[in-house]
Structures are given as C-alpha cells and as structure tokens.
C-alpha cells in the first residue's frame, strides 16, 4: 500500500463528496484497497452521519490515514447557524474560497425538507429576490452542493431521516446542471442518501432548453417553474431574463417535462402587492394553466429590507387563490417557515456580505 501521509502537505485536499461512487471505487483500488471500501466510506457519509474521517473505524487504520491525507470530510465551514421559533434551521456555510452560501432545514410532522443552493449569487436578477442583488460569483461544485445536504443531515434527530430536498436556495439550478445532476445522483443512489427522485424538486426561473435536458435525464424529479407573472410585459419587468425567452416557450418546455416524466409541474407565483396580484392577473394565469396538469404555489412576498415589495393583504391573496380554484387550477398558498431568521432565499448571505463590505 502506498504511504501517502508523507505527501499530504503537497496535496490540496479535496472534499470527499466531490467524487462519485465510481470515482471513489477507482481511488480505493488505486490505493490497494478492495472496492467495498468505497461503499463503507459512503455509508459513513450518507447514513452514519460521520463528523470526521477518524470515526470511520471499520476502515483499516493506515488506509484511514491515507483517506484523511487526501480528503477532507467537509471543506465548508458553518459560519452561522440560526434556529427559528418553528424549529426551522438555517446554515450559512463558508466555502474554501471564502464565498458563502445558505441552506435550510424545515420540519413538519412527517417531513424533513432541505432547501439547498446551487450557485454563489445569481445572474437572473429577479427584482424581488435577495439572491441576485450582488450578481453571480460562481457555480457551486458537486461536493459543495452535497455538503449542504450532509451538514444539515447532521442536525436531524438520530431516529429521523431527510424526506425531501428542494433545490430552491441561492442560484439558478438549471444553469449549473453539470454539477447538480451528479449531486442528485448521490442523493438518489441506494448507497448514497437513498432518496426517491420524486422527493426532489428542482426550481427554475424557466430555461426551456435546460428544462428539456432535465426531462431527458430520465429520473422522476419534480419541476417547479417560477412564473410570477401571467403575461410577458409584466414578466419582463419582474424576471428580466424573460425578455429573451417568453412565457409560451417556458410552458411548452414544461409540457414536455410532464409528457416525458409523468410528473405534474408546479408553477410558483410570488405575490407582490399591487404588482401582480389583481383579479385580472389571476384570470390570465388560470387561462394558461387550466388545460394543463399543473399546480400553482402562491408565495406571499417575503420582505427583503433593501427591496420595495410586500405581500398583499390576506383577502387579496385569498381572492387570487379562489379565482384559480374556480377555474379548476389546483393552487395552494405556501406556508411561511423560519420567518424570524431571514429565511427568504439569499437574505442571510446578502446581509452577511453587506456587513462585510467596506462602505
Ligand atoms: N432560481 C430558481 C430557484 C431559486 S428561488 C428559481 O427562480 O426558481 C426559489 C423561489 O423563491 C423562486 O420561485 C423565487 O422566485 C422565490 N423567491 C425569491 N425571492 C423571494 C422573496 N423575497 N419572497 C418570496 N419568494 C421569493
């Protein structure tokens, strides 16, 4: 067995989550170990919630040292950990280049849902969203996406498991499919987190080519499309990337997703008081969706200190909801979680970055 310990200071240690299971098997074999060692390591990562490589006591001790000399269990560090009164927990993670991303654990009686980020910042520029206010810095790697899941997993009670993952944190997931898909594979693989693809939802601003690519990937992920407006004039204003795309093309791609995967598409609609919450907007939205197998998730705007938008009143929200329902479009209003800990996407990172920035 090669002794790698001596060269450890020359190696820029990687995150263990950066490797697919196949790559880890190859790495084990290249270090004179049997393939099953890779599965043992994954078991510690995804099932036994190891917090250090030293804990992996069923690996031979010299091999464990070799692993530790080339890899870190987690490269990200928790720099803030907030717990809301409803027990929603939010982590601000610092990555190896000093960038920060956030991820959230939401608890319900029978569910533990994680919300994870895919980019540092965002290039989409939606006018009501905190994530894009500082632009896009970079894509996350596969390991950086998975570490969010595993760091949050270690906050969950010993006898409970993650039930759902929503890719609705900072960034546009479909702009980073190259890193996201291997991460989702690790979550769905039996030797990984073992989650059903149907338990995973990918939320997108609506990039038609990428929606088709996700459909063709062949797994039954759920798709959520952030529509936010029922006509292109308003959508161009609220979601600036729309001016090169248009609602029709997005709806066509979402139809393709449904036909290919059999999964009903969810349309997200952030309700902004006096902007997109008129009865007329609800009727227009219903006209697009009543012939489709769709579900609408109405999200009352989460206030962002730096932005001028606010949720509509409750009666206006209910009016919007009942117009959709009367037209036969299934719709729900999203419950707020973690309201007292800056839980709207990107707010914790934004506030952290703004305090760090020299004025
Ligand atoms: N880029 C992806 C995923 C990240 S945002 C997307 O656009 O879907 C996840 C959801 O939260 C989107 O629907 C987004 O529009 C919404 N959102 C962003 N800022 C919000 C805010 N301040 N209040 C309520 N929802 C918000």
mmCIF file of C-alpha atoms and ligand atoms in Angstrom:
data_model
loop_
_atom_site.group_PDB
_atom_site.id
_atom_site.type_symbol
_atom_site.label_atom_id
_atom_site.label_comp_id
_atom_site.label_asym_id
_atom_site.label_seq_id
_atom_site.Cartn_x
_atom_site.Cartn_y
_atom_site.Cartn_z
ATOM 1 C CA UNK A 1 0.000 0.000 0.000
ATOM 2 C CA UNK A 2 1.492 3.376 -0.915
ATOM 3 C CA UNK A 3 2.201 5.607 2.025
ATOM 4 C CA UNK A 4 0.549 8.883 1.129
ATOM 5 C CA UNK A 5 0.888 10.509 4.508
ATOM 6 C CA UNK A 6 4.304 11.916 3.641
ATOM 7 C CA UNK A 7 2.951 13.768 0.614
ATOM 8 C CA UNK A 8 -0.123 15.126 2.373
ATOM 9 C CA UNK A 9 1.189 18.652 2.665
ATOM 10 C CA UNK A 10 1.689 18.844 -1.112
ATOM 11 C CA UNK A 11 -1.841 17.706 -1.895
ATOM 12 C CA UNK A 12 -4.614 20.259 -1.951
ATOM 13 C CA UNK A 13 -7.102 18.096 -0.109
ATOM 14 C CA UNK A 14 -10.415 17.604 -1.851
ATOM 15 C CA UNK A 15 -13.857 17.228 -0.329
ATOM 16 C CA UNK A 16 -14.899 13.571 -0.093
ATOM 17 C CA UNK A 17 -18.289 14.489 -1.593
ATOM 18 C CA UNK A 18 -16.626 15.692 -4.778
ATOM 19 C CA UNK A 19 -16.256 12.080 -6.023
ATOM 20 C CA UNK A 20 -18.970 9.890 -7.476
ATOM 21 C CA UNK A 21 -19.146 6.373 -6.051
ATOM 22 C CA UNK A 22 -17.474 5.036 -9.208
ATOM 23 C CA UNK A 23 -14.641 7.530 -8.827
ATOM 24 C CA UNK A 24 -14.217 6.633 -5.170
ATOM 25 C CA UNK A 25 -14.110 2.920 -6.050
ATOM 26 C CA UNK A 26 -11.342 3.678 -8.556
ATOM 27 C CA UNK A 27 -9.490 5.728 -5.982
ATOM 28 C CA UNK A 28 -9.697 2.903 -3.418
ATOM 29 C CA UNK A 29 -8.400 0.371 -5.940
ATOM 30 C CA UNK A 30 -5.561 2.690 -6.929
ATOM 31 C CA UNK A 31 -4.610 2.710 -3.244
ATOM 32 C CA UNK A 32 -4.531 -1.083 -2.984
ATOM 33 C CA UNK A 33 -7.971 -1.466 -1.399
ATOM 34 C CA UNK A 34 -11.000 -3.552 -2.345
ATOM 35 C CA UNK A 35 -13.976 -1.819 -3.993
ATOM 36 C CA UNK A 36 -16.236 -2.297 -0.964
ATOM 37 C CA UNK A 37 -14.141 0.234 0.957
ATOM 38 C CA UNK A 38 -15.735 2.966 -1.167
ATOM 39 C CA UNK A 39 -19.212 1.841 -0.092
ATOM 40 C CA UNK A 40 -18.070 1.833 3.525
ATOM 41 C CA UNK A 41 -16.927 5.441 3.189
ATOM 42 C CA UNK A 42 -20.248 6.424 1.570
ATOM 43 C CA UNK A 43 -22.084 4.685 4.356
ATOM 44 C CA UNK A 44 -20.326 6.908 6.881
ATOM 45 C CA UNK A 45 -21.086 9.983 4.791
ATOM 46 C CA UNK A 46 -24.725 9.348 3.942
ATOM 47 C CA UNK A 47 -26.039 7.038 6.657
ATOM 48 C CA UNK A 48 -23.923 7.122 9.788
ATOM 49 C CA UNK A 49 -23.527 10.911 9.802
ATOM 50 C CA UNK A 50 -19.768 10.820 10.456
ATOM 51 C CA UNK A 51 -18.348 14.133 11.586
ATOM 52 C CA UNK A 52 -14.710 13.175 10.933
ATOM 53 C CA UNK A 53 -12.755 10.666 8.854
ATOM 54 C CA UNK A 54 -11.267 9.308 12.118
ATOM 55 C CA UNK A 55 -14.710 7.984 13.022
ATOM 56 C CA UNK A 56 -14.678 5.562 10.065
ATOM 57 C CA UNK A 57 -13.423 2.767 12.291
ATOM 58 C CA UNK A 58 -14.251 -0.128 10.003
ATOM 59 C CA UNK A 59 -11.530 1.082 7.605
ATOM 60 C CA UNK A 60 -8.007 -0.227 8.297
ATOM 61 C CA UNK A 61 -6.235 2.487 10.281
ATOM 62 C CA UNK A 62 -3.439 3.067 7.733
ATOM 63 C CA UNK A 63 -5.974 3.364 4.956
ATOM 64 C CA UNK A 64 -7.989 5.780 7.079
ATOM 65 C CA UNK A 65 -4.868 7.926 7.346
ATOM 66 C CA UNK A 66 -4.439 7.810 3.589
ATOM 67 C CA UNK A 67 -8.039 8.952 3.114
ATOM 68 C CA UNK A 68 -7.500 11.765 5.614
ATOM 69 C CA UNK A 69 -4.298 12.841 3.895
ATOM 70 C CA UNK A 70 -6.058 13.328 0.549
ATOM 71 C CA UNK A 71 -9.570 14.327 1.527
ATOM 72 C CA UNK A 72 -11.487 16.435 3.964
ATOM 73 C CA UNK A 73 -14.854 15.180 5.170
ATOM 74 C CA UNK A 74 -16.284 18.680 4.649
ATOM 75 C CA UNK A 75 -14.479 21.594 3.082
ATOM 76 C CA UNK A 76 -17.270 24.017 4.027
ATOM 77 C CA UNK A 77 -17.436 25.566 7.483
ATOM 78 C CA UNK A 78 -20.551 26.617 9.361
ATOM 79 C CA UNK A 79 -20.189 30.360 9.998
ATOM 80 C CA UNK A 80 -23.752 30.977 11.168
ATOM 81 C CA UNK A 81 -26.413 28.637 12.483
ATOM 82 C CA UNK A 82 -29.849 30.096 13.099
ATOM 83 C CA UNK A 83 -32.795 28.319 14.672
ATOM 84 C CA UNK A 84 -36.269 29.815 14.216
ATOM 85 C CA UNK A 85 -39.142 29.569 16.667
ATOM 86 C CA UNK A 86 -40.793 26.949 14.378
ATOM 87 C CA UNK A 87 -37.516 24.908 14.557
ATOM 88 C CA UNK A 88 -36.531 25.769 11.002
ATOM 89 C CA UNK A 89 -32.735 25.817 10.937
ATOM 90 C CA UNK A 90 -30.574 27.755 8.551
ATOM 91 C CA UNK A 91 -26.844 27.425 7.957
ATOM 92 C CA UNK A 92 -24.537 29.946 6.369
ATOM 93 C CA UNK A 93 -21.604 27.933 5.016
ATOM 94 C CA UNK A 94 -18.232 29.361 4.111
ATOM 95 C CA UNK A 95 -16.598 27.628 1.148
ATOM 96 C CA UNK A 96 -12.868 27.108 0.591
ATOM 97 C CA UNK A 97 -12.543 30.400 -1.372
ATOM 98 C CA UNK A 98 -14.294 32.410 1.337
ATOM 99 C CA UNK A 99 -17.625 32.621 -0.560
ATOM 100 C CA UNK A 100 -20.774 31.919 1.415
ATOM 101 C CA UNK A 101 -23.987 30.015 0.633
ATOM 102 C CA UNK A 102 -27.021 29.193 2.690
ATOM 103 C CA UNK A 103 -29.175 26.132 3.167
ATOM 104 C CA UNK A 104 -32.249 25.403 5.276
ATOM 105 C CA UNK A 105 -33.831 22.517 7.209
ATOM 106 C CA UNK A 106 -37.621 22.728 7.544
ATOM 107 C CA UNK A 107 -39.515 20.412 9.875
ATOM 108 C CA UNK A 108 -43.092 19.217 9.628
ATOM 109 C CA UNK A 109 -44.683 16.325 11.496
ATOM 110 C CA UNK A 110 -43.870 13.754 8.860
ATOM 111 C CA UNK A 111 -41.325 15.585 6.759
ATOM 112 C CA UNK A 112 -37.857 16.973 6.997
ATOM 113 C CA UNK A 113 -37.280 19.090 3.913
ATOM 114 C CA UNK A 114 -33.943 20.620 2.964
ATOM 115 C CA UNK A 115 -33.560 23.668 0.731
ATOM 116 C CA UNK A 116 -30.164 23.928 -0.957
ATOM 117 C CA UNK A 117 -28.245 26.408 -3.136
ATOM 118 C CA UNK A 118 -26.512 25.770 -6.460
ATOM 119 C CA UNK A 119 -24.583 28.985 -7.116
ATOM 120 C CA UNK A 120 -22.821 31.737 -5.194
ATOM 121 C CA UNK A 121 -25.187 34.595 -6.017
ATOM 122 C CA UNK A 122 -27.419 34.550 -9.083
ATOM 123 C CA UNK A 123 -27.398 36.088 -12.557
ATOM 124 C CA UNK A 124 -31.174 36.097 -13.127
ATOM 125 C CA UNK A 125 -31.863 39.455 -11.468
ATOM 126 C CA UNK A 126 -35.484 38.859 -10.378
ATOM 127 C CA UNK A 127 -36.407 42.243 -8.914
ATOM 128 C CA UNK A 128 -37.940 40.922 -5.672
ATOM 129 C CA UNK A 129 -35.185 38.426 -4.791
ATOM 130 C CA UNK A 130 -32.276 38.950 -2.406
ATOM 131 C CA UNK A 131 -30.092 36.263 -4.028
ATOM 132 C CA UNK A 132 -29.377 38.176 -7.210
ATOM 133 C CA UNK A 133 -28.719 41.578 -5.682
ATOM 134 C CA UNK A 134 -24.956 41.123 -5.775
ATOM 135 C CA UNK A 135 -24.896 39.268 -9.102
ATOM 136 C CA UNK A 136 -23.410 35.845 -9.797
ATOM 137 C CA UNK A 137 -19.995 34.988 -8.395
ATOM 138 C CA UNK A 138 -19.650 31.366 -9.489
ATOM 139 C CA UNK A 139 -21.219 27.932 -9.770
ATOM 140 C CA UNK A 140 -21.013 25.521 -6.855
ATOM 141 C CA UNK A 141 -19.230 22.199 -7.364
ATOM 142 C CA UNK A 142 -20.981 18.857 -6.864
ATOM 143 C CA UNK A 143 -19.266 18.461 -3.495
ATOM 144 C CA UNK A 144 -20.303 21.933 -2.359
ATOM 145 C CA UNK A 145 -23.931 21.137 -3.213
ATOM 146 C CA UNK A 146 -23.793 17.796 -1.373
ATOM 147 C CA UNK A 147 -22.070 19.217 1.694
ATOM 148 C CA UNK A 148 -25.114 21.420 2.327
ATOM 149 C CA UNK A 149 -27.270 18.288 2.490
ATOM 150 C CA UNK A 150 -24.835 16.424 4.720
ATOM 151 C CA UNK A 151 -24.217 19.346 7.097
ATOM 152 C CA UNK A 152 -27.990 19.758 7.558
ATOM 153 C CA UNK A 153 -28.453 15.990 7.888
ATOM 154 C CA UNK A 154 -26.247 16.110 10.975
ATOM 155 C CA UNK A 155 -28.737 18.480 12.659
ATOM 156 C CA UNK A 156 -31.571 15.957 12.378
ATOM 157 C CA UNK A 157 -32.574 13.728 15.303
ATOM 158 C CA UNK A 158 -30.844 10.303 15.283
ATOM 159 C CA UNK A 159 -34.053 8.374 14.546
ATOM 160 C CA UNK A 160 -35.242 10.676 11.734
ATOM 161 C CA UNK A 161 -34.188 10.972 8.102
ATOM 162 C CA UNK A 162 -34.342 13.584 5.371
ATOM 163 C CA UNK A 163 -37.611 13.102 3.479
ATOM 164 C CA UNK A 164 -37.459 15.801 0.775
ATOM 165 C CA UNK A 165 -34.955 18.083 -0.915
ATOM 166 C CA UNK A 166 -35.898 21.261 -2.763
ATOM 167 C CA UNK A 167 -33.320 22.956 -4.959
ATOM 168 C CA UNK A 168 -34.726 26.413 -4.253
ATOM 169 C CA UNK A 169 -31.895 28.172 -2.468
ATOM 170 C CA UNK A 170 -29.487 30.681 -3.953
ATOM 171 C CA UNK A 171 -28.820 30.474 -7.701
ATOM 172 C CA UNK A 172 -30.414 29.119 -10.867
ATOM 173 C CA UNK A 173 -30.070 25.312 -10.687
ATOM 174 C CA UNK A 174 -30.528 24.765 -14.410
ATOM 175 C CA UNK A 175 -27.516 26.985 -15.122
ATOM 176 C CA UNK A 176 -25.413 24.531 -13.146
ATOM 177 C CA UNK A 177 -26.792 21.142 -14.213
ATOM 178 C CA UNK A 178 -23.276 19.816 -14.752
ATOM 179 C CA UNK A 179 -22.598 19.918 -11.006
ATOM 180 C CA UNK A 180 -26.192 19.440 -9.859
ATOM 181 C CA UNK A 181 -27.006 16.162 -11.641
ATOM 182 C CA UNK A 182 -24.137 14.142 -10.079
ATOM 183 C CA UNK A 183 -25.167 15.605 -6.700
ATOM 184 C CA UNK A 184 -28.769 14.485 -7.220
ATOM 185 C CA UNK A 185 -27.473 11.068 -8.290
ATOM 186 C CA UNK A 186 -25.673 10.734 -4.947
ATOM 187 C CA UNK A 187 -28.907 11.656 -3.167
ATOM 188 C CA UNK A 188 -30.960 9.087 -5.077
ATOM 189 C CA UNK A 189 -28.421 6.250 -5.161
ATOM 190 C CA UNK A 190 -29.096 3.390 -2.778
ATOM 191 C CA UNK A 191 -25.530 3.568 -1.439
ATOM 192 C CA UNK A 192 -25.863 7.334 -1.127
ATOM 193 C CA UNK A 193 -28.776 9.092 0.582
ATOM 194 C CA UNK A 194 -31.277 6.644 -0.958
ATOM 195 C CA UNK A 195 -33.970 9.292 -1.553
ATOM 196 C CA UNK A 196 -36.593 8.696 -4.227
ATOM 197 C CA UNK A 197 -36.256 11.089 -7.196
ATOM 198 C CA UNK A 198 -39.903 12.028 -6.563
ATOM 199 C CA UNK A 199 -38.801 13.507 -3.242
ATOM 200 C CA UNK A 200 -36.570 16.022 -5.002
ATOM 201 C CA UNK A 201 -37.811 19.267 -6.563
ATOM 202 C CA UNK A 202 -35.767 21.480 -8.860
ATOM 203 C CA UNK A 203 -36.987 25.056 -9.117
ATOM 204 C CA UNK A 204 -36.128 27.164 -12.161
ATOM 205 C CA UNK A 205 -36.643 30.669 -13.470
ATOM 206 C CA UNK A 206 -37.640 28.853 -16.693
ATOM 207 C CA UNK A 207 -34.808 27.984 -19.095
ATOM 208 C CA UNK A 208 -36.568 25.934 -21.809
ATOM 209 C CA UNK A 209 -33.555 24.079 -23.227
ATOM 210 C CA UNK A 210 -32.416 23.062 -19.770
ATOM 211 C CA UNK A 211 -35.920 22.002 -18.712
ATOM 212 C CA UNK A 212 -35.911 19.587 -21.666
ATOM 213 C CA UNK A 213 -32.450 18.363 -20.708
ATOM 214 C CA UNK A 214 -33.634 17.656 -17.154
ATOM 215 C CA UNK A 215 -36.664 15.789 -18.535
ATOM 216 C CA UNK A 216 -34.419 13.683 -20.774
ATOM 217 C CA UNK A 217 -32.179 12.761 -17.841
ATOM 218 C CA UNK A 218 -34.746 10.079 -17.158
ATOM 219 C CA UNK A 219 -35.365 10.475 -13.428
ATOM 220 C CA UNK A 220 -38.679 11.453 -11.906
ATOM 221 C CA UNK A 221 -37.597 14.681 -10.276
ATOM 222 C CA UNK A 222 -40.267 17.313 -9.695
ATOM 223 C CA UNK A 223 -40.048 20.547 -11.616
ATOM 224 C CA UNK A 224 -41.133 23.907 -10.217
ATOM 225 C CA UNK A 225 -41.256 26.833 -12.641
ATOM 226 C CA UNK A 226 -41.042 30.344 -11.172
ATOM 227 C CA UNK A 227 -43.589 32.106 -13.385
ATOM 228 C CA UNK A 228 -44.551 35.102 -11.221
ATOM 229 C CA UNK A 229 -46.486 36.864 -13.996
ATOM 230 C CA UNK A 230 -49.204 35.815 -16.466
ATOM 231 C CA UNK A 231 -48.050 37.937 -19.431
ATOM 232 C CA UNK A 232 -44.690 38.780 -20.979
ATOM 233 C CA UNK A 233 -44.937 42.514 -20.372
ATOM 234 C CA UNK A 234 -45.174 42.072 -16.610
ATOM 235 C CA UNK A 235 -42.805 39.104 -16.539
ATOM 236 C CA UNK A 236 -40.112 41.067 -18.422
ATOM 237 C CA UNK A 237 -40.345 43.634 -15.641
ATOM 238 C CA UNK A 238 -40.221 41.203 -12.697
ATOM 239 C CA UNK A 239 -37.975 38.495 -14.158
ATOM 240 C CA UNK A 240 -35.623 40.311 -16.570
ATOM 241 C CA UNK A 241 -34.268 37.169 -18.292
ATOM 242 C CA UNK A 242 -37.787 36.643 -19.624
ATOM 243 C CA UNK A 243 -37.296 39.143 -22.442
ATOM 244 C CA UNK A 244 -35.150 36.621 -24.316
ATOM 245 C CA UNK A 245 -37.411 33.654 -23.561
ATOM 246 C CA UNK A 246 -41.118 34.396 -23.210
ATOM 247 C CA UNK A 247 -43.843 32.566 -21.315
ATOM 248 C CA UNK A 248 -45.040 30.406 -24.242
ATOM 249 C CA UNK A 249 -41.673 28.756 -24.702
ATOM 250 C CA UNK A 250 -41.428 28.035 -20.992
ATOM 251 C CA UNK A 251 -44.903 26.488 -20.888
ATOM 252 C CA UNK A 252 -44.055 24.319 -23.909
ATOM 253 C CA UNK A 253 -40.872 23.069 -22.253
ATOM 254 C CA UNK A 254 -42.780 22.379 -19.021
ATOM 255 C CA UNK A 255 -45.375 20.408 -21.032
ATOM 256 C CA UNK A 256 -42.516 18.363 -22.471
ATOM 257 C CA UNK A 257 -41.272 17.744 -18.926
ATOM 258 C CA UNK A 258 -44.687 16.441 -17.902
ATOM 259 C CA UNK A 259 -45.062 14.249 -21.000
ATOM 260 C CA UNK A 260 -41.590 12.793 -20.538
ATOM 261 C CA UNK A 261 -41.523 12.213 -16.789
ATOM 262 C CA UNK A 262 -45.212 11.944 -15.915
ATOM 263 C CA UNK A 263 -44.622 14.403 -13.089
ATOM 264 C CA UNK A 264 -47.095 17.247 -12.667
ATOM 265 C CA UNK A 265 -45.357 20.621 -12.923
ATOM 266 C CA UNK A 266 -45.667 23.213 -10.159
ATOM 267 C CA UNK A 267 -45.808 26.888 -11.074
ATOM 268 C CA UNK A 268 -44.522 29.252 -8.419
ATOM 269 C CA UNK A 269 -46.039 32.706 -8.254
ATOM 270 C CA UNK A 270 -44.634 35.238 -5.786
ATOM 271 C CA UNK A 271 -47.480 37.557 -4.826
ATOM 272 C CA UNK A 272 -46.338 41.177 -4.837
ATOM 273 C CA UNK A 273 -48.928 43.612 -3.529
ATOM 274 C CA UNK A 274 -50.231 45.994 -6.245
ATOM 275 C CA UNK A 275 -47.893 44.453 -8.838
ATOM 276 C CA UNK A 276 -49.057 41.007 -9.953
ATOM 277 C CA UNK A 277 -51.951 40.274 -7.564
ATOM 278 C CA UNK A 278 -55.015 41.655 -9.430
ATOM 279 C CA UNK A 279 -58.052 39.523 -10.204
ATOM 280 C CA UNK A 280 -57.204 40.086 -13.861
ATOM 281 C CA UNK A 281 -53.743 38.540 -13.339
ATOM 282 C CA UNK A 282 -55.321 35.512 -11.681
ATOM 283 C CA UNK A 283 -57.724 35.067 -14.633
ATOM 284 C CA UNK A 284 -54.851 35.315 -17.122
ATOM 285 C CA UNK A 285 -52.802 32.787 -15.167
ATOM 286 C CA UNK A 286 -55.776 30.426 -14.997
ATOM 287 C CA UNK A 287 -56.233 30.707 -18.770
ATOM 288 C CA UNK A 288 -52.667 29.440 -19.300
ATOM 289 C CA UNK A 289 -52.906 26.598 -16.818
ATOM 290 C CA UNK A 290 -56.459 25.240 -16.811
ATOM 291 C CA UNK A 291 -55.811 22.964 -19.774
ATOM 292 C CA UNK A 292 -52.571 21.704 -18.262
ATOM 293 C CA UNK A 293 -51.828 19.223 -15.481
ATOM 294 C CA UNK A 294 -50.386 21.882 -13.234
ATOM 295 C CA UNK A 295 -50.340 23.075 -9.663
ATOM 296 C CA UNK A 296 -49.818 26.670 -8.554
ATOM 297 C CA UNK A 297 -47.857 27.552 -5.454
ATOM 298 C CA UNK A 298 -48.634 31.110 -4.386
ATOM 299 C CA UNK A 299 -45.815 32.601 -2.340
ATOM 300 C CA UNK A 300 -46.628 35.826 -0.498
ATOM 301 C CA UNK A 301 -43.525 38.042 -0.869
ATOM 302 C CA UNK A 302 -41.069 37.616 1.988
ATOM 303 C CA UNK A 303 -39.935 41.119 2.824
ATOM 304 C CA UNK A 304 -36.340 41.935 1.968
ATOM 305 C CA UNK A 305 -35.138 45.009 3.818
ATOM 306 C CA UNK A 306 -33.472 46.522 0.743
ATOM 307 C CA UNK A 307 -36.448 45.992 -1.605
ATOM 308 C CA UNK A 308 -39.742 47.883 -2.049
ATOM 309 C CA UNK A 309 -42.089 44.877 -2.493
ATOM 310 C CA UNK A 310 -44.521 43.456 0.062
ATOM 311 C CA UNK A 311 -47.041 40.639 0.321
ATOM 312 C CA UNK A 312 -50.649 41.563 -0.498
ATOM 313 C CA UNK A 313 -53.296 41.572 2.218
ATOM 314 C CA UNK A 314 -54.851 38.247 3.182
ATOM 315 C CA UNK A 315 -58.198 38.954 1.407
ATOM 316 C CA UNK A 316 -56.367 39.764 -1.834
ATOM 317 C CA UNK A 317 -54.312 36.579 -1.531
ATOM 318 C CA UNK A 318 -57.499 34.607 -0.964
ATOM 319 C CA UNK A 319 -59.204 36.259 -3.933
ATOM 320 C CA UNK A 320 -56.292 35.248 -6.183
ATOM 321 C CA UNK A 321 -56.434 31.705 -4.852
ATOM 322 C CA UNK A 322 -60.185 31.349 -5.320
ATOM 323 C CA UNK A 323 -60.099 32.620 -8.925
ATOM 324 C CA UNK A 324 -57.573 29.882 -9.753
ATOM 325 C CA UNK A 325 -59.600 27.252 -7.931
ATOM 326 C CA UNK A 326 -62.852 28.312 -9.603
ATOM 327 C CA UNK A 327 -61.144 27.869 -12.976
ATOM 328 C CA UNK A 328 -60.156 24.331 -11.968
ATOM 329 C CA UNK A 329 -56.479 25.077 -11.380
ATOM 330 C CA UNK A 330 -55.206 23.419 -8.171
ATOM 331 C CA UNK A 331 -53.436 26.013 -6.044
ATOM 332 C CA UNK A 332 -52.047 26.443 -2.557
ATOM 333 C CA UNK A 333 -50.547 29.300 -0.588
ATOM 334 C CA UNK A 334 -47.085 28.476 0.699
ATOM 335 C CA UNK A 335 -46.738 28.349 4.452
ATOM 336 C CA UNK A 336 -44.033 30.606 5.811
ATOM 337 C CA UNK A 337 -41.203 28.854 7.577
ATOM 338 C CA UNK A 338 -38.393 30.385 9.546
ATOM 339 C CA UNK A 339 -39.768 33.905 9.191
ATOM 340 C CA UNK A 340 -37.711 35.164 12.127
ATOM 341 C CA UNK A 341 -34.344 34.018 10.732
ATOM 342 C CA UNK A 342 -34.102 35.709 7.303
ATOM 343 C CA UNK A 343 -35.285 32.522 5.647
ATOM 344 C CA UNK A 344 -36.168 34.010 2.231
ATOM 345 C CA UNK A 345 -33.585 32.876 -0.298
ATOM 346 C CA UNK A 346 -30.349 34.724 -0.139
ATOM 347 C CA UNK A 347 -31.185 37.050 2.723
ATOM 348 C CA UNK A 348 -28.746 35.658 5.244
ATOM 349 C CA UNK A 349 -25.899 35.683 2.732
ATOM 350 C CA UNK A 350 -26.860 39.152 1.498
ATOM 351 C CA UNK A 351 -26.876 40.611 4.976
ATOM 352 C CA UNK A 352 -23.593 38.880 5.766
ATOM 353 C CA UNK A 353 -21.937 40.193 2.575
ATOM 354 C CA UNK A 354 -23.278 43.710 3.107
ATOM 355 C CA UNK A 355 -21.877 43.866 6.632
ATOM 356 C CA UNK A 356 -18.506 42.582 5.407
ATOM 357 C CA UNK A 357 -18.275 45.033 2.506
ATOM 358 C CA UNK A 358 -16.360 48.261 3.063
ATOM 359 C CA UNK A 359 -18.744 51.202 2.641
HETATM 360 N N1 LIG B 1 -33.614 30.323 -9.440
HETATM 361 C C1 LIG B 1 -34.603 29.376 -9.100
HETATM 362 C C2 LIG B 1 -34.524 28.847 -7.675
HETATM 363 C C3 LIG B 1 -34.262 29.788 -6.543
HETATM 364 S S1 LIG B 1 -35.515 30.832 -5.934
HETATM 365 C C4 LIG B 1 -35.981 29.918 -9.395
HETATM 366 O O1 LIG B 1 -36.078 31.037 -9.887
HETATM 367 O O2 LIG B 1 -36.950 29.199 -9.216
HETATM 368 C C5 LIG B 1 -36.793 29.834 -5.255
HETATM 369 C C6 LIG B 1 -38.146 30.542 -5.284
HETATM 370 O O3 LIG B 1 -38.238 31.602 -4.313
HETATM 371 C C7 LIG B 1 -38.441 31.176 -6.629
HETATM 372 O O4 LIG B 1 -39.743 30.932 -7.003
HETATM 373 C C8 LIG B 1 -38.194 32.637 -6.315
HETATM 374 O O5 LIG B 1 -38.779 33.465 -7.261
HETATM 375 C C9 LIG B 1 -38.756 32.760 -4.934
HETATM 376 N N2 LIG B 1 -38.368 33.993 -4.221
HETATM 377 C C10 LIG B 1 -37.255 34.726 -4.377
HETATM 378 N N3 LIG B 1 -37.270 35.806 -3.578
HETATM 379 C C11 LIG B 1 -38.412 35.754 -2.873
HETATM 380 C C12 LIG B 1 -39.000 36.596 -1.883
HETATM 381 N N4 LIG B 1 -38.400 37.680 -1.436
HETATM 382 N N5 LIG B 1 -40.203 36.225 -1.390
HETATM 383 C C13 LIG B 1 -40.827 35.104 -1.822
HETATM 384 N N6 LIG B 1 -40.304 34.276 -2.741
HETATM 385 C C14 LIG B 1 -39.123 34.597 -3.284
#
